[in-house]
Protein backbone atom coordinates (compact mmCIF):
# COMPACT_ATOMS: atom_id res chain seq x y z
CA MET A 1 -4.97 3.87 16.96
CA THR A 2 -3.29 0.47 17.14
CA ASP A 3 -3.74 -3.01 15.67
CA ASP A 4 -7.06 -3.08 13.75
CA THR A 5 -8.74 -6.30 14.86
CA ASP A 6 -12.14 -7.45 16.06
CA ALA A 7 -13.61 -10.54 17.64
CA ALA A 8 -14.26 -12.16 14.27
CA GLY A 9 -10.86 -11.35 12.84
CA PRO A 10 -7.29 -12.55 13.18
CA ALA A 11 -5.69 -12.76 16.62
CA PRO A 12 -3.97 -9.52 17.59
CA PHE A 13 -0.25 -9.16 17.13
CA THR A 14 1.58 -9.57 20.44
CA ALA A 15 4.44 -7.69 22.07
CA ALA A 16 6.63 -10.65 21.04
CA ASP A 17 5.68 -10.12 17.38
CA TYR A 18 6.68 -6.47 17.58
CA ALA A 19 9.87 -7.30 19.47
CA ALA A 20 10.87 -9.66 16.65
CA ARG A 21 10.14 -7.00 14.03
CA MET A 22 12.16 -4.38 15.83
CA ALA A 23 15.10 -6.75 16.35
CA ALA A 24 15.03 -7.74 12.68
CA ALA A 25 14.91 -4.08 11.60
CA ALA A 26 17.86 -3.22 13.85
CA GLN A 27 19.87 -6.12 12.41
CA SER A 28 18.97 -5.09 8.87
CA ALA A 29 20.18 -1.57 9.66
CA ALA A 30 23.50 -2.92 10.97
CA GLY A 31 23.83 -5.08 7.86
CA ALA A 32 23.37 -1.96 5.74
CA GLY A 33 26.17 -0.18 7.60
CA LEU A 34 23.86 2.03 9.64
CA ALA A 35 24.21 2.92 13.30
CA GLY A 36 20.48 2.51 13.72
CA LEU A 37 17.00 3.60 12.64
CA LEU A 38 14.93 6.64 13.58
CA ILE A 39 11.23 6.00 13.02
CA ALA A 40 8.67 8.80 13.17
CA PRO A 41 4.86 8.35 13.21
CA GLY A 42 3.69 6.69 10.03
CA PRO A 43 3.47 3.23 8.51
CA ASP A 44 6.94 2.13 9.69
CA LEU A 45 6.13 2.99 13.30
CA THR A 46 2.78 1.21 13.05
CA HIS A 47 4.44 -1.88 11.57
CA LEU A 48 7.22 -1.99 14.17
CA THR A 49 5.30 -1.11 17.34
CA GLY A 50 1.56 -1.11 16.63
CA TYR A 51 1.46 2.52 17.71
CA ARG A 52 -0.33 5.03 15.53
CA PRO A 53 -0.77 8.47 17.15
CA THR A 54 -4.32 9.73 16.83
CA ALA A 55 -3.24 13.04 15.27
CA GLU A 56 -0.25 14.67 13.63
CA THR A 57 1.69 16.86 16.00
CA GLU A 58 4.75 19.06 15.95
CA ARG A 59 5.90 17.38 19.17
CA LEU A 60 8.69 14.87 18.65
CA THR A 61 7.69 11.19 18.62
CA LEU A 62 10.56 8.93 17.59
CA LEU A 63 11.42 5.24 17.82
CA VAL A 64 15.17 4.66 18.15
CA LEU A 65 16.43 1.23 17.06
CA ALA A 66 20.00 0.00 17.06
CA ALA A 67 21.51 -3.47 17.16
CA GLY A 68 22.63 -4.38 20.67
CA GLN A 69 20.44 -1.87 22.50
CA ASP A 70 16.86 -1.95 23.68
CA PRO A 71 14.30 -0.11 21.55
CA VAL A 72 13.27 3.30 22.90
CA LEU A 73 10.21 5.30 21.93
CA VAL A 74 10.53 9.01 22.68
CA VAL A 75 7.06 10.53 23.14
CA PRO A 76 5.47 13.75 24.42
CA ALA A 77 4.35 13.31 28.03
CA LEU A 78 0.73 14.09 27.19
CA GLU A 79 0.68 11.23 24.66
CA ALA A 80 2.61 8.71 26.76
CA PRO A 81 -0.57 7.03 28.15
CA ASP A 82 -1.77 6.24 24.63
CA ALA A 83 1.67 5.02 23.57
CA ALA A 84 1.79 2.74 26.59
CA LYS A 85 -1.38 1.02 25.36
CA ALA A 86 0.11 0.13 21.97
CA PRO A 87 0.41 -3.63 21.47
CA GLY A 88 4.17 -3.39 21.04
CA ALA A 89 4.76 -1.17 24.07
CA GLY A 90 5.83 -4.12 26.20
CA ALA A 91 8.78 -4.70 23.89
CA LEU A 92 10.30 -1.23 24.23
CA THR A 93 11.15 1.52 26.69
CA LEU A 94 9.04 4.67 26.71
CA ARG A 95 10.88 7.90 27.36
CA ASP A 96 8.60 10.91 27.64
CA TRP A 97 9.35 14.60 27.58
CA ALA A 98 7.32 17.55 28.84
CA ASP A 99 6.45 20.78 27.07
CA GLY A 100 9.16 23.35 27.71
CA LYS A 101 11.93 20.75 27.63
CA ASP A 102 14.22 20.06 24.66
CA PRO A 103 13.24 16.67 23.17
CA TYR A 104 16.36 16.58 20.99
CA ALA A 105 18.63 16.90 24.01
CA LEU A 106 16.70 13.97 25.54
CA THR A 107 17.07 11.88 22.38
CA ALA A 108 20.72 12.66 21.57
CA PRO A 109 22.25 10.34 24.21
CA LEU A 110 20.46 7.40 22.55
CA LEU A 111 22.38 7.93 19.32
CA ASP A 112 25.91 7.25 18.16
CA LEU A 113 27.63 10.66 18.13
CA ARG A 114 29.04 10.09 14.63
CA GLY A 115 26.61 7.50 13.34
CA ARG A 116 24.72 7.29 10.08
CA PHE A 117 21.04 6.55 10.63
CA GLY A 118 18.19 5.37 8.45
CA VAL A 119 15.21 7.72 8.84
CA SER A 120 11.60 6.94 8.02
CA ASP A 121 10.56 8.77 4.89
CA ASN A 122 7.89 10.93 6.51
CA THR A 123 10.06 12.28 9.33
CA TRP A 124 9.53 16.02 9.69
CA ALA A 125 12.49 18.19 8.70
CA LEU A 126 11.89 20.09 11.95
CA HIS A 127 12.86 17.03 13.97
CA LEU A 128 15.78 15.93 11.84
CA LEU A 129 17.28 19.41 11.98
CA GLY A 130 16.77 19.45 15.75
CA LEU A 131 18.78 16.26 16.09
CA GLN A 132 21.48 17.61 13.80
CA ARG A 133 21.90 20.63 16.04
CA GLN A 134 22.54 18.34 18.96
CA LEU A 135 24.70 15.88 17.00
CA PRO A 136 26.38 17.75 14.14
CA ASP A 137 28.56 14.76 13.20
CA THR A 138 25.66 12.41 12.53
CA SER A 139 24.29 11.76 9.04
CA TYR A 140 21.03 10.39 7.72
CA ALA A 141 19.54 8.38 4.85
CA ALA A 142 15.92 7.89 3.87
CA LEU A 143 14.64 4.35 4.43
CA ALA A 144 13.36 4.33 0.84
CA ASP A 145 17.02 4.49 -0.21
CA CYS A 146 18.85 2.47 2.42
CA LEU A 147 16.29 -0.17 3.52
CA PRO A 148 13.47 -0.10 0.94
CA MET A 149 12.38 -3.68 1.71
CA LEU A 150 12.02 -3.17 5.47
CA ARG A 151 8.30 -4.06 5.45
CA ALA A 152 8.21 -6.01 2.18
CA VAL A 153 8.22 -9.63 3.40
CA LYS A 154 5.07 -10.50 5.30
CA ASP A 155 4.76 -13.26 7.88
CA THR A 156 1.91 -15.75 8.05
CA ARG A 157 -0.26 -13.56 10.27
CA GLU A 158 0.21 -10.54 8.05
CA LEU A 159 -0.70 -12.62 5.00
CA GLU A 160 -3.88 -13.71 6.78
CA ARG A 161 -4.87 -10.05 7.17
CA LEU A 162 -4.04 -9.22 3.55
CA ALA A 163 -6.10 -12.21 2.38
CA ALA A 164 -9.03 -11.04 4.50
CA ALA A 165 -8.77 -7.55 3.02
CA GLY A 166 -8.67 -9.00 -0.47
CA ALA A 167 -11.72 -11.18 0.15
CA ALA A 168 -13.63 -8.16 1.41
CA ALA A 169 -12.75 -6.22 -1.75
CA ASP A 170 -13.90 -9.19 -3.85
CA ALA A 171 -17.22 -9.21 -2.00
CA ALA A 172 -17.68 -5.48 -2.56
CA TYR A 173 -17.06 -5.95 -6.29
CA ALA A 174 -19.57 -8.82 -6.49
CA GLN A 175 -22.26 -6.57 -5.02
CA ILE A 176 -21.52 -3.45 -7.07
CA LEU A 177 -22.26 -5.41 -10.24
CA HIS A 178 -25.93 -5.63 -9.17
CA LEU A 179 -26.34 -1.90 -8.63
CA PRO A 180 -27.30 0.53 -11.42
CA PHE A 181 -24.58 2.43 -13.29
CA ALA A 182 -26.33 4.18 -16.22
CA GLY A 183 -27.83 7.53 -15.35
CA ARG A 184 -25.85 7.90 -12.13
CA ARG A 185 -22.79 10.03 -11.43
CA GLU A 186 -19.34 8.52 -10.92
CA THR A 187 -19.45 9.86 -7.37
CA ASP A 188 -22.63 7.88 -6.70
CA VAL A 189 -20.96 4.61 -7.67
CA ALA A 190 -17.83 5.58 -5.73
CA ALA A 191 -19.95 6.14 -2.62
CA ASP A 192 -21.51 2.70 -3.13
CA LEU A 193 -18.05 1.13 -3.32
CA ALA A 194 -16.91 2.88 -0.15
CA ALA A 195 -20.03 1.76 1.70
CA LEU A 196 -19.59 -1.82 0.53
CA LEU A 197 -15.95 -1.92 1.65
CA ARG A 198 -17.03 -0.77 5.10
CA THR A 199 -19.91 -3.28 5.12
CA HIS A 200 -17.36 -6.00 4.50
CA GLY A 201 -15.11 -4.97 7.37
CA HIS A 202 -12.86 -2.17 6.15
CA SER A 203 -12.06 0.38 8.83
CA GLN A 204 -10.58 2.78 6.28
CA VAL A 205 -11.33 3.46 2.60
CA ASP A 206 -8.33 4.95 0.83
CA PHE A 207 -9.63 5.38 -2.73
CA THR A 208 -12.60 4.61 -4.98
CA VAL A 209 -11.66 5.36 -8.58
CA VAL A 210 -14.64 5.29 -10.96
CA GLY A 211 -13.53 6.26 -14.46
CA SER A 212 -16.37 6.13 -16.97
CA GLY A 213 -16.03 6.50 -20.72
CA PRO A 214 -13.16 8.88 -21.58
CA ASN A 215 -12.39 9.37 -17.88
CA GLY A 216 -11.26 5.76 -17.76
CA ALA A 217 -8.24 6.74 -19.87
CA ASN A 218 -6.84 8.57 -16.81
CA PRO A 219 -5.45 5.85 -14.48
CA HIS A 220 -5.88 7.98 -11.35
CA HIS A 221 -9.08 9.73 -12.29
CA GLU A 222 -11.00 10.90 -9.24
CA ALA A 223 -14.69 10.11 -9.38
CA GLY A 224 -16.50 13.23 -10.57
CA GLU A 225 -19.88 14.51 -11.61
CA ARG A 226 -19.92 12.86 -15.04
CA VAL A 227 -23.13 10.90 -15.53
CA ILE A 228 -22.41 7.32 -16.61
CA ARG A 229 -24.04 6.39 -19.90
CA HIS A 230 -25.16 3.28 -21.70
CA GLY A 231 -22.19 2.15 -23.83
CA ASP A 232 -19.52 3.33 -21.35
CA MET A 233 -16.55 1.29 -20.30
CA VAL A 234 -16.01 1.93 -16.56
CA VAL A 235 -12.75 1.37 -14.66
CA LEU A 236 -13.23 0.58 -10.96
CA ASP A 237 -10.19 0.73 -8.67
CA PHE A 238 -10.80 0.69 -4.92
CA GLY A 239 -9.27 -0.31 -1.63
CA GLY A 240 -8.41 0.54 1.94
CA LEU A 241 -7.53 -1.13 5.22
CA ARG A 242 -9.05 -4.12 6.97
CA PHE A 243 -7.47 -5.42 10.18
CA GLY A 244 -4.78 -2.82 9.58
CA TYR A 245 -3.72 -4.21 6.17
CA GLY A 246 -4.52 -3.11 2.67
CA SER A 247 -6.79 -4.10 -0.17
CA ASP A 248 -6.50 -2.85 -3.74
CA ILE A 249 -8.43 -4.24 -6.67
CA SER A 250 -9.26 -3.04 -10.18
CA ARG A 251 -11.88 -4.39 -12.55
CA THR A 252 -13.35 -2.90 -15.70
CA VAL A 253 -17.06 -3.24 -16.48
CA HIS A 254 -19.23 -2.20 -19.41
CA VAL A 255 -22.67 -0.58 -19.31
CA GLY A 256 -24.56 -2.73 -21.80
CA GLU A 257 -22.91 -4.93 -24.40
CA PRO A 258 -19.37 -3.90 -25.43
CA THR A 259 -18.21 -3.35 -28.98
CA ALA A 260 -15.81 -5.83 -30.55
CA GLU A 261 -12.93 -3.39 -30.03
CA GLU A 262 -13.74 -2.83 -26.38
CA GLN A 263 -13.93 -6.56 -25.78
CA ARG A 264 -10.65 -7.11 -27.61
CA VAL A 265 -8.78 -4.50 -25.56
CA HIS A 266 -10.17 -6.00 -22.37
CA ASP A 267 -9.09 -9.47 -23.47
CA ILE A 268 -5.54 -8.17 -24.14
CA VAL A 269 -5.28 -6.61 -20.68
CA ARG A 270 -6.63 -9.77 -19.11
CA GLU A 271 -4.01 -11.83 -20.94
CA ALA A 272 -1.31 -9.37 -19.83
CA GLN A 273 -2.46 -9.58 -16.24
CA GLN A 274 -2.26 -13.38 -16.36
CA ALA A 275 1.24 -13.18 -17.88
CA GLY A 276 2.38 -10.88 -15.08
CA PHE A 277 0.98 -13.22 -12.47
CA ALA A 278 2.52 -16.26 -14.13
CA ALA A 279 5.95 -14.61 -13.98
CA VAL A 280 5.84 -14.36 -10.16
CA GLY A 281 8.18 -16.64 -8.25
CA PRO A 282 11.08 -16.64 -5.76
CA GLY A 283 14.26 -15.11 -7.18
CA ILE A 284 12.51 -13.45 -10.10
CA ALA A 285 13.42 -9.76 -10.47
CA CYS A 286 10.56 -7.33 -9.87
CA GLN A 287 11.14 -5.86 -13.34
CA ASP A 288 10.48 -9.25 -14.95
CA VAL A 289 6.86 -9.16 -13.74
CA ASP A 290 6.52 -5.78 -15.45
CA ARG A 291 8.22 -7.07 -18.59
CA ALA A 292 5.94 -10.12 -18.81
CA ALA A 293 2.75 -8.08 -18.64
CA ARG A 294 4.08 -5.31 -20.88
CA ALA A 295 5.22 -7.75 -23.56
CA VAL A 296 1.65 -8.93 -24.16
CA ILE A 297 0.25 -5.42 -24.49
CA THR A 298 3.12 -4.38 -26.76
CA GLU A 299 2.65 -7.44 -28.95
CA PHE A 300 -0.91 -6.32 -29.70
CA GLY A 301 0.13 -2.79 -30.55
CA TYR A 302 -0.87 -0.94 -27.38
CA GLY A 303 2.55 -0.69 -25.72
CA ASP A 304 2.55 3.12 -25.73
CA ARG A 305 -0.87 3.12 -24.04
CA PHE A 306 0.34 1.18 -20.98
CA ILE A 307 1.58 4.22 -19.11
CA HIS A 308 2.34 3.08 -15.54
CA ARG A 309 4.28 0.41 -13.68
CA THR A 310 2.74 -3.05 -13.42
CA GLY A 311 2.52 -3.09 -9.66
CA HIS A 312 3.33 -1.86 -6.17
CA GLY A 313 3.75 -3.45 -2.78
CA ILE A 314 1.00 -3.45 -0.19
CA GLY A 315 0.86 -3.96 3.57
CA VAL A 316 0.04 -1.49 6.35
CA THR A 317 -0.32 1.01 3.50
CA THR A 318 -1.91 0.42 0.13
CA HIS A 319 1.22 1.58 -1.75
CA GLU A 320 4.75 0.63 -0.66
CA PRO A 321 7.84 -1.19 -1.96
CA PRO A 322 8.54 -3.39 -3.85
CA TYR A 323 7.56 -1.95 -7.23
CA MET A 324 7.05 -4.03 -10.38
CA VAL A 325 8.75 -1.66 -12.79
CA GLU A 326 11.57 -1.66 -15.34
CA GLY A 327 14.90 -1.12 -13.62
CA GLU A 328 13.91 -2.71 -10.28
CA GLU A 329 16.20 -5.71 -9.96
CA GLN A 330 15.14 -6.64 -6.42
CA PRO A 331 14.51 -10.40 -6.38
CA LEU A 332 11.11 -11.56 -5.25
CA VAL A 333 11.05 -13.33 -1.86
CA PRO A 334 8.29 -15.57 -0.44
CA GLY A 335 5.96 -13.39 1.60
CA MET A 336 6.25 -10.29 -0.57
CA CYS A 337 2.83 -8.92 -1.55
CA PHE A 338 2.11 -6.59 -4.44
CA SER A 339 -0.37 -5.70 -7.15
CA VAL A 340 -0.29 -6.92 -10.74
CA GLU A 341 -2.30 -4.31 -12.66
CA PRO A 342 -1.59 -3.74 -16.33
CA GLY A 343 -3.81 -1.38 -18.26
CA VAL A 344 -4.48 0.16 -21.66
CA TYR A 345 -5.63 3.81 -21.87
CA LEU A 346 -7.03 5.32 -25.05
CA PRO A 347 -7.30 9.13 -24.56
CA GLY A 348 -10.74 10.58 -25.19
CA ARG A 349 -12.29 7.11 -25.47
CA PHE A 350 -11.89 4.58 -22.65
CA GLY A 351 -9.48 2.68 -20.44
CA VAL A 352 -9.10 -0.87 -19.14
CA ARG A 353 -7.27 -2.06 -16.02
CA ILE A 354 -7.36 -5.41 -14.21
CA GLU A 355 -5.62 -5.73 -10.83
CA ASP A 356 -5.11 -8.38 -8.22
CA ILE A 357 -2.95 -8.51 -5.10
CA VAL A 358 -0.47 -11.35 -5.35
CA THR A 359 1.86 -12.90 -2.78
CA VAL A 360 5.05 -14.80 -3.57
CA THR A 361 5.05 -18.43 -2.43
CA GLU A 362 7.85 -20.98 -2.24
CA ASP A 363 7.13 -22.19 -5.76
CA GLY A 364 5.36 -19.32 -7.54
CA GLY A 365 2.59 -16.89 -6.63
CA ARG A 366 -0.87 -16.85 -5.11
CA ARG A 367 -3.63 -14.38 -5.86
CA LEU A 368 -5.32 -12.71 -2.89
CA ASN A 369 -8.20 -11.58 -5.13
CA ASP A 370 -10.53 -14.10 -6.74
CA ALA A 371 -13.15 -11.79 -8.25
CA PRO A 372 -13.94 -12.69 -11.89
CA ARG A 373 -11.65 -11.01 -14.41
CA GLU A 374 -14.00 -11.26 -17.38
CA LEU A 375 -15.56 -8.08 -18.74
CA ALA A 376 -18.77 -7.80 -16.71
CA VAL A 377 -21.86 -6.21 -18.23
CA VAL A 378 -23.76 -3.91 -15.90
CA ASP A 379 -26.99 -1.93 -16.21
């Protein structure tokens, strides 16, 4: 699988786009004191080359990047034809290996004999140990530790895809409000959400959280067999990939008219979400977005019921750096995209979460979700 586009969508990324990404990644690695990067199948490989193998395999597939040398993608011979069709293939050299040959012996000459390399987080231990046997003086660091912001800053064409994904999620939310909730299982509503995301162009649905009543107090509740009742607060959190880039939105609805307390808690979370968004701007530390949202909820006495970070990055995956959390001092940079999603969770009773995807602009932030944030009443 490669770049997820269609005739009605954004123009495909070109080999030149992927060449620029790989060159920038190699330079970032050199700037971090690394000899290069070793990228296995996963989101980093998709981002850098457009190549996404159709299935997991124990056969070594590895992109080798280093400043001053051409990118090389080592692939099994039987998968080389698919790799050659990837949109970034024209910007790299393919080096294939056949079953019965040692892929690590083939790869070793591409690496500095005593270098330290950044390795994509999902690289199999099998492959890393194979390289270490060939090159015992090399060392390795996870990209999450040495280059956590590798994919964090999106270009204009990536932002276009994220905006399209966000608009599709907004459209799905607008339609779900007109479907029945009471008397149906959480799984029924979750299936509706998944179908609506696909109707609005998503090629992949990653999650459809439907937390009704007390289940809403679990932020990552998986939709279950509970039958939604009149009087329930219902947390909806759903997203996936459109044009290869992620959506993620949360809204909280109420079946019938809410009580004064339920409305008040929702209003507090909505105010906190606005405060988090208002804090976004170039040079602002990630943790300050979290602090801004958390301060509102704490002021109203629910600080101990806001039990997760305020946000996470989004791109070719729906969860990636940067993270809006206390202790993360990474400054925001124009082009970064992430969620702002404060919540309040009252065990045994209900939960409330409101989430938008936000991108950093030159002078502040821009929401990529425009769905209404008021507490919607559903049937």
